[in-house]
Amino acid sequence: MQVVKEVGNSSFFKDEFVRLNSRDCKLLLEFSEEHFSYSILQISTNEVLYTAVSNVVLNWFQATESQLTDIFNKEEVFNFKFGEVVILTDTIYSTLVPKVFFDQNKINTYLNTNMYLSKVALKYLSFELADLEYQYLYILPDTLYSFLEKNFLSISFRATESELLNFLNRKNVAIQYVNVHITYTKLHFCYFEDKKLKFSNTFSYQSNEDLLYNILNIYKQLGLNTEKVILNLSGIIIKQSEIYELLYKYIKFINFQKRPLKLNYSKSLKEMPEHYFMHHYAALL
């Protein structure tokens, strides 16, 4: 699958960003198991200036404090002090709990951590999905959580899936609404029916065939007609790709999502397909 690695000028920090007041900027960092990406929003102009994917390959969920320190010392984006920092986590270690059943005192019982490394100290996080009747829960390694809190001021923690759900819930107008968000190793599948969230889950995949199987299997399990229900796509997929061609053989209507209209975008970002990093920009609203 072809994916975007960087958008904009590779000398952005030397040529452009040094002339700006970094305190007037919001930094969004997204961590997955092996990648991190980031976007920078200038608060005063409401403009997203830059988006990039780091070349650093590290299992962030198993990283030691010394490994994190070494990377933060080398990555240029961390040389600046930002007014606000948003941390997004792209993880399969999450769940939704109906608000009526949620008990903060039992937060560590909702997630099955047996599949996680038992020797890793965990931080349990939860927050209410604004317009949905669910509480979103997920976990972070305590080492990563503590490191980020120590190194950034005005920091907030969120999750990729939750930001997608909030954003898609606000724009959903269809009786049957499907969105699949594709990352390097995972797909987030959500389904709204009559403007109510009916299904949301995250799946790992290793090949295009895995991805196709998961999507078609969920369509089948939910009783969705592949000849009628539109598949909305966001993330790193492009139209000129093998996976798109595979999907189009089985699903008649495919649509690419649009980035949020309430933000301004730099010239270089306007040249990027609108469905790339949609979740970054939704989280920056």
PDB file of C-alpha atoms in Angstrom:
ATOM      1  CA  MET A   1       0.000   0.000   0.000  1.00  0.00           C
ATOM      2  CA  GLN A   2       1.358   3.422  -0.936  1.00  0.00           C
ATOM      3  CA  VAL A   3       1.382   5.822   1.994  1.00  0.00           C
ATOM      4  CA  VAL A   4       2.376   9.395   2.627  1.00  0.00           C
ATOM      5  CA  LYS A   5       5.570   9.902   4.628  1.00  0.00           C
ATOM      6  CA  GLU A   6       5.816  13.661   4.680  1.00  0.00           C
ATOM      7  CA  VAL A   7       3.804  16.611   3.494  1.00  0.00           C
ATOM      8  CA  GLY A   8       5.342  19.986   2.826  1.00  0.00           C
ATOM      9  CA  ASN A   9       8.891  21.278   2.813  1.00  0.00           C
ATOM     10  CA  SER A  10      11.396  18.989   4.554  1.00  0.00           C
ATOM     11  CA  SER A  11      13.223  22.100   5.810  1.00  0.00           C
ATOM     12  CA  PHE A  12      10.037  23.482   7.355  1.00  0.00           C
ATOM     13  CA  PHE A  13      11.498  23.932  10.848  1.00  0.00           C
ATOM     14  CA  LYS A  14      14.633  25.746   9.616  1.00  0.00           C
ATOM     15  CA  ASP A  15      13.023  27.922   6.952  1.00  0.00           C
ATOM     16  CA  GLU A  16       9.520  28.672   8.216  1.00  0.00           C
ATOM     17  CA  PHE A  17       8.773  27.629  11.750  1.00  0.00           C
ATOM     18  CA  VAL A  18      11.703  29.477  13.347  1.00  0.00           C
ATOM     19  CA  ARG A  19      10.066  32.769  12.333  1.00  0.00           C
ATOM     20  CA  LEU A  20       6.872  31.932  14.196  1.00  0.00           C
ATOM     21  CA  ASN A  21       5.994  32.027  17.878  1.00  0.00           C
ATOM     22  CA  SER A  22       5.756  28.353  18.829  1.00  0.00           C
ATOM     23  CA  ARG A  23       3.665  29.320  21.877  1.00  0.00           C
ATOM     24  CA  ASP A  24       1.009  30.367  19.369  1.00  0.00           C
ATOM     25  CA  CYS A  25       0.927  26.827  18.022  1.00  0.00           C
ATOM     26  CA  LYS A  26      -0.760  23.577  18.973  1.00  0.00           C
ATOM     27  CA  LEU A  27       1.145  20.345  18.437  1.00  0.00           C
ATOM     28  CA  LEU A  28      -0.693  17.102  17.803  1.00  0.00           C
ATOM     29  CA  LEU A  29       1.329  13.904  18.288  1.00  0.00           C
ATOM     30  CA  GLU A  30      -0.089  10.532  17.302  1.00  0.00           C
ATOM     31  CA  PHE A  31       1.475   7.325  18.594  1.00  0.00           C
ATOM     32  CA  SER A  32       0.799   3.840  17.306  1.00  0.00           C
ATOM     33  CA  GLU A  33       2.673   0.661  18.101  1.00  0.00           C
ATOM     34  CA  GLU A  34       5.581   1.491  15.796  1.00  0.00           C
ATOM     35  CA  HIS A  35       5.076   4.936  14.291  1.00  0.00           C
ATOM     36  CA  PHE A  36       4.450   8.489  15.276  1.00  0.00           C
ATOM     37  CA  SER A  37       3.130  11.356  13.205  1.00  0.00           C
ATOM     38  CA  TYR A  38       2.384  14.962  14.020  1.00  0.00           C
ATOM     39  CA  SER A  39       0.590  18.096  12.860  1.00  0.00           C
ATOM     40  CA  ILE A  40       1.098  21.733  13.844  1.00  0.00           C
ATOM     41  CA  LEU A  41      -1.733  24.263  14.054  1.00  0.00           C
ATOM     42  CA  GLN A  42      -1.132  28.012  14.360  1.00  0.00           C
ATOM     43  CA  ILE A  43      -3.768  29.040  16.894  1.00  0.00           C
ATOM     44  CA  SER A  44      -4.102  32.739  15.973  1.00  0.00           C
ATOM     45  CA  THR A  45      -4.762  32.018  12.273  1.00  0.00           C
ATOM     46  CA  ASN A  46      -6.516  28.665  12.794  1.00  0.00           C
ATOM     47  CA  GLU A  47      -4.218  27.243  10.099  1.00  0.00           C
ATOM     48  CA  VAL A  48      -2.680  23.789   9.986  1.00  0.00           C
ATOM     49  CA  LEU A  49       0.890  24.517   8.944  1.00  0.00           C
ATOM     50  CA  TYR A  50       2.507  21.130   8.678  1.00  0.00           C
ATOM     51  CA  THR A  51       1.936  17.371   8.895  1.00  0.00           C
ATOM     52  CA  ALA A  52       4.578  14.657   8.829  1.00  0.00           C
ATOM     53  CA  VAL A  53       5.279  11.027   9.666  1.00  0.00           C
ATOM     54  CA  SER A  54       8.519  10.348  11.513  1.00  0.00           C
ATOM     55  CA  ASN A  55      10.995   7.843  10.106  1.00  0.00           C
ATOM     56  CA  VAL A  56      11.690   6.585  13.637  1.00  0.00           C
ATOM     57  CA  VAL A  57      10.662   2.949  14.073  1.00  0.00           C
ATOM     58  CA  LEU A  58      10.123   1.993  17.695  1.00  0.00           C
ATOM     59  CA  ASN A  59       7.578   0.009  19.648  1.00  0.00           C
ATOM     60  CA  TRP A  60       6.300   2.986  21.620  1.00  0.00           C
ATOM     61  CA  PHE A  61       4.252   0.784  23.926  1.00  0.00           C
ATOM     62  CA  GLN A  62       7.365  -1.038  25.111  1.00  0.00           C
ATOM     63  CA  ALA A  63       9.858   1.828  24.998  1.00  0.00           C
ATOM     64  CA  THR A  64      12.033   2.654  28.002  1.00  0.00           C
ATOM     65  CA  GLU A  65      12.475   6.190  29.318  1.00  0.00           C
ATOM     66  CA  SER A  66      16.029   6.322  27.955  1.00  0.00           C
ATOM     67  CA  GLN A  67      14.813   5.343  24.469  1.00  0.00           C
ATOM     68  CA  LEU A  68      12.133   8.025  24.596  1.00  0.00           C
ATOM     69  CA  THR A  69      14.642  10.632  25.771  1.00  0.00           C
ATOM     70  CA  ASP A  70      17.054   9.753  22.957  1.00  0.00           C
ATOM     71  CA  ILE A  71      14.374  10.131  20.280  1.00  0.00           C
ATOM     72  CA  PHE A  72      13.007  13.366  21.720  1.00  0.00           C
ATOM     73  CA  ASN A  73      16.523  14.814  21.690  1.00  0.00           C
ATOM     74  CA  LYS A  74      16.958  13.950  17.997  1.00  0.00           C
ATOM     75  CA  GLU A  75      13.573  14.858  16.536  1.00  0.00           C
ATOM     76  CA  GLU A  76      13.454  18.488  15.447  1.00  0.00           C
ATOM     77  CA  VAL A  77       9.801  19.056  16.357  1.00  0.00           C
ATOM     78  CA  PHE A  78      10.615  18.537  20.048  1.00  0.00           C
ATOM     79  CA  ASN A  79      13.065  21.460  20.118  1.00  0.00           C
ATOM     80  CA  PHE A  80      10.180  23.921  20.409  1.00  0.00           C
ATOM     81  CA  LYS A  81       7.827  24.899  23.228  1.00  0.00           C
ATOM     82  CA  PHE A  82       4.214  24.708  22.105  1.00  0.00           C
ATOM     83  CA  GLY A  83       1.240  26.482  23.622  1.00  0.00           C
ATOM     84  CA  GLU A  84      -0.828  23.304  23.599  1.00  0.00           C
ATOM     85  CA  VAL A  85      -0.082  19.633  22.972  1.00  0.00           C
ATOM     86  CA  VAL A  86      -2.615  16.952  22.048  1.00  0.00           C
ATOM     87  CA  ILE A  87      -1.583  13.293  22.296  1.00  0.00           C
ATOM     88  CA  LEU A  88      -3.471  10.838  20.102  1.00  0.00           C
ATOM     89  CA  THR A  89      -3.073   7.100  20.653  1.00  0.00           C
ATOM     90  CA  ASP A  90      -3.888   4.671  17.872  1.00  0.00           C
ATOM     91  CA  THR A  91      -4.443   1.379  19.688  1.00  0.00           C
ATOM     92  CA  ILE A  92      -6.435  -1.825  19.742  1.00  0.00           C
ATOM     93  CA  TYR A  93      -6.353  -1.760  23.564  1.00  0.00           C
ATOM     94  CA  SER A  94      -9.598   0.174  23.949  1.00  0.00           C
ATOM     95  CA  THR A  95     -13.316  -0.289  24.442  1.00  0.00           C
ATOM     96  CA  LEU A  96     -16.623   1.545  24.560  1.00  0.00           C
ATOM     97  CA  VAL A  97     -18.845   1.324  27.642  1.00  0.00           C
ATOM     98  CA  PRO A  98     -22.437   2.630  27.665  1.00  0.00           C
ATOM     99  CA  LYS A  99     -22.582   5.667  29.947  1.00  0.00           C
ATOM    100  CA  VAL A 100     -25.390   4.183  32.029  1.00  0.00           C
ATOM    101  CA  PHE A 101     -23.155   1.255  33.023  1.00  0.00           C
ATOM    102  CA  PHE A 102     -19.850   3.065  33.418  1.00  0.00           C
ATOM    103  CA  ASP A 103     -18.225   3.169  36.852  1.00  0.00           C
ATOM    104  CA  GLN A 104     -14.954   5.110  37.153  1.00  0.00           C
ATOM    105  CA  ASN A 105     -13.922   2.942  40.105  1.00  0.00           C
ATOM    106  CA  LYS A 106     -14.041  -0.151  37.901  1.00  0.00           C
ATOM    107  CA  ILE A 107     -12.125   1.281  34.956  1.00  0.00           C
ATOM    108  CA  ASN A 108      -9.425  -1.375  35.063  1.00  0.00           C
ATOM    109  CA  THR A 109     -12.001  -4.180  34.799  1.00  0.00           C
ATOM    110  CA  TYR A 110     -13.487  -3.125  31.452  1.00  0.00           C
ATOM    111  CA  LEU A 111     -10.395  -3.831  29.372  1.00  0.00           C
ATOM    112  CA  ASN A 112      -8.959  -7.289  28.939  1.00  0.00           C
ATOM    113  CA  THR A 113      -5.252  -6.700  29.413  1.00  0.00           C
ATOM    114  CA  ASN A 114      -4.319 -10.370  29.223  1.00  0.00           C
ATOM    115  CA  MET A 115      -3.348  -9.810  25.596  1.00  0.00           C
ATOM    116  CA  TYR A 116      -1.036  -7.019  26.720  1.00  0.00           C
ATOM    117  CA  LEU A 117       2.441  -7.429  28.185  1.00  0.00           C
ATOM    118  CA  SER A 118       1.877  -8.345  31.829  1.00  0.00           C
ATOM    119  CA  LYS A 119       5.174  -6.766  32.913  1.00  0.00           C
ATOM    120  CA  VAL A 120       4.236  -3.312  31.568  1.00  0.00           C
ATOM    121  CA  ALA A 121       2.738  -0.858  34.067  1.00  0.00           C
ATOM    122  CA  LEU A 122      -0.443   0.570  32.553  1.00  0.00           C
ATOM    123  CA  LYS A 123      -2.245   3.890  32.711  1.00  0.00           C
ATOM    124  CA  TYR A 124      -6.031   3.599  32.281  1.00  0.00           C
ATOM    125  CA  LEU A 125      -7.647   6.590  30.571  1.00  0.00           C
ATOM    126  CA  SER A 126     -11.286   7.372  29.889  1.00  0.00           C
ATOM    127  CA  PHE A 127     -13.418  10.220  28.652  1.00  0.00           C
ATOM    128  CA  GLU A 128     -16.962  10.831  27.554  1.00  0.00           C
ATOM    129  CA  LEU A 129     -17.779  10.924  23.858  1.00  0.00           C
ATOM    130  CA  ALA A 130     -19.519  14.277  23.553  1.00  0.00           C
ATOM    131  CA  ASP A 131     -22.629  13.414  21.543  1.00  0.00           C
ATOM    132  CA  LEU A 132     -22.667   9.652  21.906  1.00  0.00           C
ATOM    133  CA  GLU A 133     -23.999   7.575  24.776  1.00  0.00           C
ATOM    134  CA  TYR A 134     -20.647   5.949  25.508  1.00  0.00           C
ATOM    135  CA  GLN A 135     -17.554   6.322  27.625  1.00  0.00           C
ATOM    136  CA  TYR A 136     -14.326   5.624  25.736  1.00  0.00           C
ATOM    137  CA  LEU A 137     -11.583   3.722  27.566  1.00  0.00           C
ATOM    138  CA  TYR A 138      -8.044   2.879  26.536  1.00  0.00           C
ATOM    139  CA  ILE A 139      -4.635   2.202  28.018  1.00  0.00           C
ATOM    140  CA  LEU A 140      -1.166   3.654  27.684  1.00  0.00           C
ATOM    141  CA  PRO A 141       2.084   2.294  29.080  1.00  0.00           C
ATOM    142  CA  ASP A 142       2.766   4.269  32.237  1.00  0.00           C
ATOM    143  CA  THR A 143       6.348   4.950  31.062  1.00  0.00           C
ATOM    144  CA  LEU A 144       5.131   6.722  27.919  1.00  0.00           C
ATOM    145  CA  TYR A 145       2.318   8.561  29.725  1.00  0.00           C
ATOM    146  CA  SER A 146       4.620   9.843  32.493  1.00  0.00           C
ATOM    147  CA  PHE A 147       7.312  10.855  30.014  1.00  0.00           C
ATOM    148  CA  LEU A 148       4.891  12.906  27.917  1.00  0.00           C
ATOM    149  CA  GLU A 149       3.368  14.606  30.961  1.00  0.00           C
ATOM    150  CA  LYS A 150       6.835  15.516  32.219  1.00  0.00           C
ATOM    151  CA  ASN A 151       8.043  16.948  28.914  1.00  0.00           C
ATOM    152  CA  PHE A 152       4.996  18.920  27.754  1.00  0.00           C
ATOM    153  CA  LEU A 153       2.877  21.646  29.307  1.00  0.00           C
ATOM    154  CA  SER A 154      -0.855  22.054  28.617  1.00  0.00           C
ATOM    155  CA  ILE A 155      -1.143  18.462  27.458  1.00  0.00           C
ATOM    156  CA  SER A 156      -4.315  16.479  26.773  1.00  0.00           C
ATOM    157  CA  PHE A 157      -4.715  12.796  25.947  1.00  0.00           C
ATOM    158  CA  ARG A 158      -7.146  11.409  23.398  1.00  0.00           C
ATOM    159  CA  ALA A 159      -7.451   8.424  21.054  1.00  0.00           C
ATOM    160  CA  THR A 160      -7.588   8.083  17.291  1.00  0.00           C
ATOM    161  CA  GLU A 161     -10.793   6.044  17.339  1.00  0.00           C
ATOM    162  CA  SER A 162     -12.630   8.403  19.680  1.00  0.00           C
ATOM    163  CA  GLU A 163     -11.752  11.475  17.611  1.00  0.00           C
ATOM    164  CA  LEU A 164     -12.972   9.728  14.475  1.00  0.00           C
ATOM    165  CA  LEU A 165     -16.246   8.768  16.156  1.00  0.00           C
ATOM    166  CA  ASN A 166     -16.914  12.282  17.415  1.00  0.00           C
ATOM    167  CA  PHE A 167     -16.134  13.852  14.046  1.00  0.00           C
ATOM    168  CA  LEU A 168     -18.095  11.332  11.983  1.00  0.00           C
ATOM    169  CA  ASN A 169     -21.066  11.496  14.341  1.00  0.00           C
ATOM    170  CA  ARG A 170     -21.310  15.250  13.739  1.00  0.00           C
ATOM    171  CA  LYS A 171     -21.239  14.918   9.944  1.00  0.00           C
ATOM    172  CA  ASN A 172     -23.318  11.730   9.643  1.00  0.00           C
ATOM    173  CA  VAL A 173     -26.573  12.354   7.773  1.00  0.00           C
ATOM    174  CA  ALA A 174     -27.190   8.930   6.219  1.00  0.00           C
ATOM    175  CA  ILE A 175     -29.581   6.216   7.389  1.00  0.00           C
ATOM    176  CA  GLN A 176     -26.722   3.729   7.068  1.00  0.00           C
ATOM    177  CA  TYR A 177     -23.264   5.266   7.394  1.00  0.00           C
ATOM    178  CA  VAL A 178     -20.008   3.279   7.227  1.00  0.00           C
ATOM    179  CA  ASN A 179     -16.500   4.654   7.647  1.00  0.00           C
ATOM    180  CA  VAL A 180     -13.239   2.730   7.541  1.00  0.00           C
ATOM    181  CA  HIS A 181     -10.103   4.537   8.645  1.00  0.00           C
ATOM    182  CA  ILE A 182      -6.906   2.806   7.499  1.00  0.00           C
ATOM    183  CA  THR A 183      -3.509   3.137   9.175  1.00  0.00           C
ATOM    184  CA  TYR A 184      -0.237   1.294   8.576  1.00  0.00           C
ATOM    185  CA  THR A 185      -1.256  -1.804  10.540  1.00  0.00           C
ATOM    186  CA  LYS A 186      -4.888  -1.295  11.610  1.00  0.00           C
ATOM    187  CA  LEU A 187      -8.322  -0.431  10.338  1.00  0.00           C
ATOM    188  CA  HIS A 188     -10.992   1.353  12.373  1.00  0.00           C
ATOM    189  CA  PHE A 189     -14.495   0.354  11.267  1.00  0.00           C
ATOM    190  CA  CYS A 190     -17.523   2.271  12.522  1.00  0.00           C
ATOM    191  CA  TYR A 191     -21.167   2.071  11.535  1.00  0.00           C
ATOM    192  CA  PHE A 192     -24.019   4.474  12.295  1.00  0.00           C
ATOM    193  CA  GLU A 193     -27.672   3.599  11.695  1.00  0.00           C
ATOM    194  CA  ASP A 194     -30.365   6.259  11.938  1.00  0.00           C
ATOM    195  CA  LYS A 195     -27.671   8.548  13.428  1.00  0.00           C
ATOM    196  CA  LYS A 196     -26.958   6.095  16.259  1.00  0.00           C
ATOM    197  CA  LEU A 197     -23.601   4.377  16.696  1.00  0.00           C
ATOM    198  CA  LYS A 198     -24.200   0.660  16.175  1.00  0.00           C
ATOM    199  CA  PHE A 199     -20.682  -0.700  15.733  1.00  0.00           C
ATOM    200  CA  SER A 200     -17.098   0.418  16.298  1.00  0.00           C
ATOM    201  CA  ASN A 201     -14.002  -1.723  16.441  1.00  0.00           C
ATOM    202  CA  THR A 202     -10.334  -1.775  15.522  1.00  0.00           C
ATOM    203  CA  PHE A 203      -8.632  -4.646  13.731  1.00  0.00           C
ATOM    204  CA  SER A 204      -5.014  -5.400  12.906  1.00  0.00           C
ATOM    205  CA  TYR A 205      -4.089  -6.495   9.393  1.00  0.00           C
ATOM    206  CA  GLN A 206      -0.938  -7.709   7.668  1.00  0.00           C
ATOM    207  CA  SER A 207      -1.956  -7.741   4.006  1.00  0.00           C
ATOM    208  CA  ASN A 208      -4.445  -6.217   1.598  1.00  0.00           C
ATOM    209  CA  GLU A 209      -6.338  -9.498   1.667  1.00  0.00           C
ATOM    210  CA  ASP A 210      -6.640  -9.280   5.483  1.00  0.00           C
ATOM    211  CA  LEU A 211      -8.029  -5.769   5.191  1.00  0.00           C
ATOM    212  CA  LEU A 212     -10.514  -6.770   2.505  1.00  0.00           C
ATOM    213  CA  TYR A 213     -11.658  -9.823   4.483  1.00  0.00           C
ATOM    214  CA  ASN A 214     -12.283  -7.782   7.639  1.00  0.00           C
ATOM    215  CA  ILE A 215     -14.315  -5.142   5.840  1.00  0.00           C
ATOM    216  CA  LEU A 216     -16.450  -7.628   3.899  1.00  0.00           C
ATOM    217  CA  ASN A 217     -16.952  -9.786   6.980  1.00  0.00           C
ATOM    218  CA  ILE A 218     -18.228  -6.814   9.004  1.00  0.00           C
ATOM    219  CA  TYR A 219     -20.561  -5.820   6.161  1.00  0.00           C
ATOM    220  CA  LYS A 220     -21.921  -9.369   6.266  1.00  0.00           C
ATOM    221  CA  GLN A 221     -22.233  -9.535  10.068  1.00  0.00           C
ATOM    222  CA  LEU A 222     -24.083  -6.208  10.152  1.00  0.00           C
ATOM    223  CA  GLY A 223     -26.356  -7.227   7.286  1.00  0.00           C
ATOM    224  CA  LEU A 224     -25.162  -4.389   5.049  1.00  0.00           C
ATOM    225  CA  ASN A 225     -25.781  -4.546   1.310  1.00  0.00           C
ATOM    226  CA  THR A 226     -22.506  -4.062  -0.606  1.00  0.00           C
ATOM    227  CA  GLU A 227     -24.555  -2.915  -3.608  1.00  0.00           C
ATOM    228  CA  LYS A 228     -26.210  -0.066  -1.683  1.00  0.00           C
ATOM    229  CA  VAL A 229     -24.325   0.990   1.485  1.00  0.00           C
ATOM    230  CA  ILE A 230     -21.522   3.456   0.709  1.00  0.00           C
ATOM    231  CA  LEU A 231     -18.069   2.708   2.058  1.00  0.00           C
ATOM    232  CA  ASN A 232     -16.464   5.958   3.249  1.00  0.00           C
ATOM    233  CA  LEU A 233     -12.683   5.814   3.483  1.00  0.00           C
ATOM    234  CA  SER A 234     -10.110   7.870   5.350  1.00  0.00           C
ATOM    235  CA  GLY A 235      -6.468   7.384   6.254  1.00  0.00           C
ATOM    236  CA  ILE A 236      -3.517   6.294   4.151  1.00  0.00           C
ATOM    237  CA  ILE A 237      -5.327   4.534   1.319  1.00  0.00           C
ATOM    238  CA  ILE A 238      -5.186   6.028  -2.188  1.00  0.00           C
ATOM    239  CA  LYS A 239      -7.387   5.415  -5.213  1.00  0.00           C
ATOM    240  CA  GLN A 240      -4.490   4.179  -7.334  1.00  0.00           C
ATOM    241  CA  SER A 241      -3.747   1.189  -5.110  1.00  0.00           C
ATOM    242  CA  GLU A 242      -4.265  -2.545  -5.031  1.00  0.00           C
ATOM    243  CA  ILE A 243      -6.477  -2.451  -1.952  1.00  0.00           C
ATOM    244  CA  TYR A 244      -8.797   0.131  -3.510  1.00  0.00           C
ATOM    245  CA  GLU A 245      -9.139  -2.031  -6.620  1.00  0.00           C
ATOM    246  CA  LEU A 246      -9.893  -5.058  -4.438  1.00  0.00           C
ATOM    247  CA  LEU A 247     -12.539  -3.179  -2.457  1.00  0.00           C
ATOM    248  CA  TYR A 248     -14.152  -1.814  -5.610  1.00  0.00           C
ATOM    249  CA  LYS A 249     -14.654  -5.354  -6.933  1.00  0.00           C
ATOM    250  CA  TYR A 250     -16.941  -6.135  -4.000  1.00  0.00           C
ATOM    251  CA  ILE A 251     -18.391  -2.796  -2.846  1.00  0.00           C
ATOM    252  CA  LYS A 252     -20.243  -0.761  -5.461  1.00  0.00           C
ATOM    253  CA  PHE A 253     -20.042   2.721  -3.904  1.00  0.00           C
ATOM    254  CA  ILE A 254     -16.806   4.038  -2.347  1.00  0.00           C
ATOM    255  CA  ASN A 255     -16.285   7.589  -1.163  1.00  0.00           C
ATOM    256  CA  PHE A 256     -13.230   9.397   0.237  1.00  0.00           C
ATOM    257  CA  GLN A 257     -13.794  11.593   3.283  1.00  0.00           C
ATOM    258  CA  LYS A 258     -13.134  15.346   3.433  1.00  0.00           C
ATOM    259  CA  ARG A 259     -10.998  17.117   6.005  1.00  0.00           C
ATOM    260  CA  PRO A 260     -12.731  19.501   8.481  1.00  0.00           C
ATOM    261  CA  LEU A 261     -13.876  22.750   6.881  1.00  0.00           C
ATOM    262  CA  LYS A 262     -13.499  24.789  10.078  1.00  0.00           C
ATOM    263  CA  LEU A 263      -9.692  24.861   9.790  1.00  0.00           C
ATOM    264  CA  ASN A 264      -7.430  26.640   7.326  1.00  0.00           C
ATOM    265  CA  TYR A 265      -4.636  24.698   5.643  1.00  0.00           C
ATOM    266  CA  SER A 266      -1.225  25.645   4.319  1.00  0.00           C
ATOM    267  CA  LYS A 267      -0.618  25.566   0.581  1.00  0.00           C
ATOM    268  CA  SER A 268       1.270  22.276   0.763  1.00  0.00           C
ATOM    269  CA  LEU A 269      -1.479  20.601   2.795  1.00  0.00           C
ATOM    270  CA  LYS A 270      -4.132  21.749   0.324  1.00  0.00           C
ATOM    271  CA  GLU A 271      -2.298  19.726  -2.315  1.00  0.00           C
ATOM    272  CA  MET A 272      -2.638  16.580  -0.210  1.00  0.00           C
ATOM    273  CA  PRO A 273      -5.669  14.254  -0.631  1.00  0.00           C
ATOM    274  CA  GLU A 274      -8.330  15.430   1.802  1.00  0.00           C
ATOM    275  CA  HIS A 275      -8.857  12.069   3.500  1.00  0.00           C
ATOM    276  CA  TYR A 276      -5.209  11.845   4.635  1.00  0.00           C
ATOM    277  CA  PHE A 277      -4.818  12.709   8.345  1.00  0.00           C
ATOM    278  CA  MET A 278      -8.473  13.649   8.648  1.00  0.00           C
ATOM    279  CA  HIS A 279      -8.354  12.428  12.263  1.00  0.00           C
ATOM    280  CA  HIS A 280      -5.434  14.769  13.062  1.00  0.00           C
ATOM    281  CA  TYR A 281      -7.402  17.774  11.915  1.00  0.00           C
ATOM    282  CA  ALA A 282     -10.606  16.611  13.618  1.00  0.00           C
ATOM    283  CA  ALA A 283      -8.645  16.448  16.901  1.00  0.00           C
ATOM    284  CA  LEU A 284      -7.303  19.969  16.338  1.00  0.00           C
ATOM    285  CA  LEU A 285     -10.772  21.534  16.108  1.00  0.00           C
TER     286      LEU A 285
END
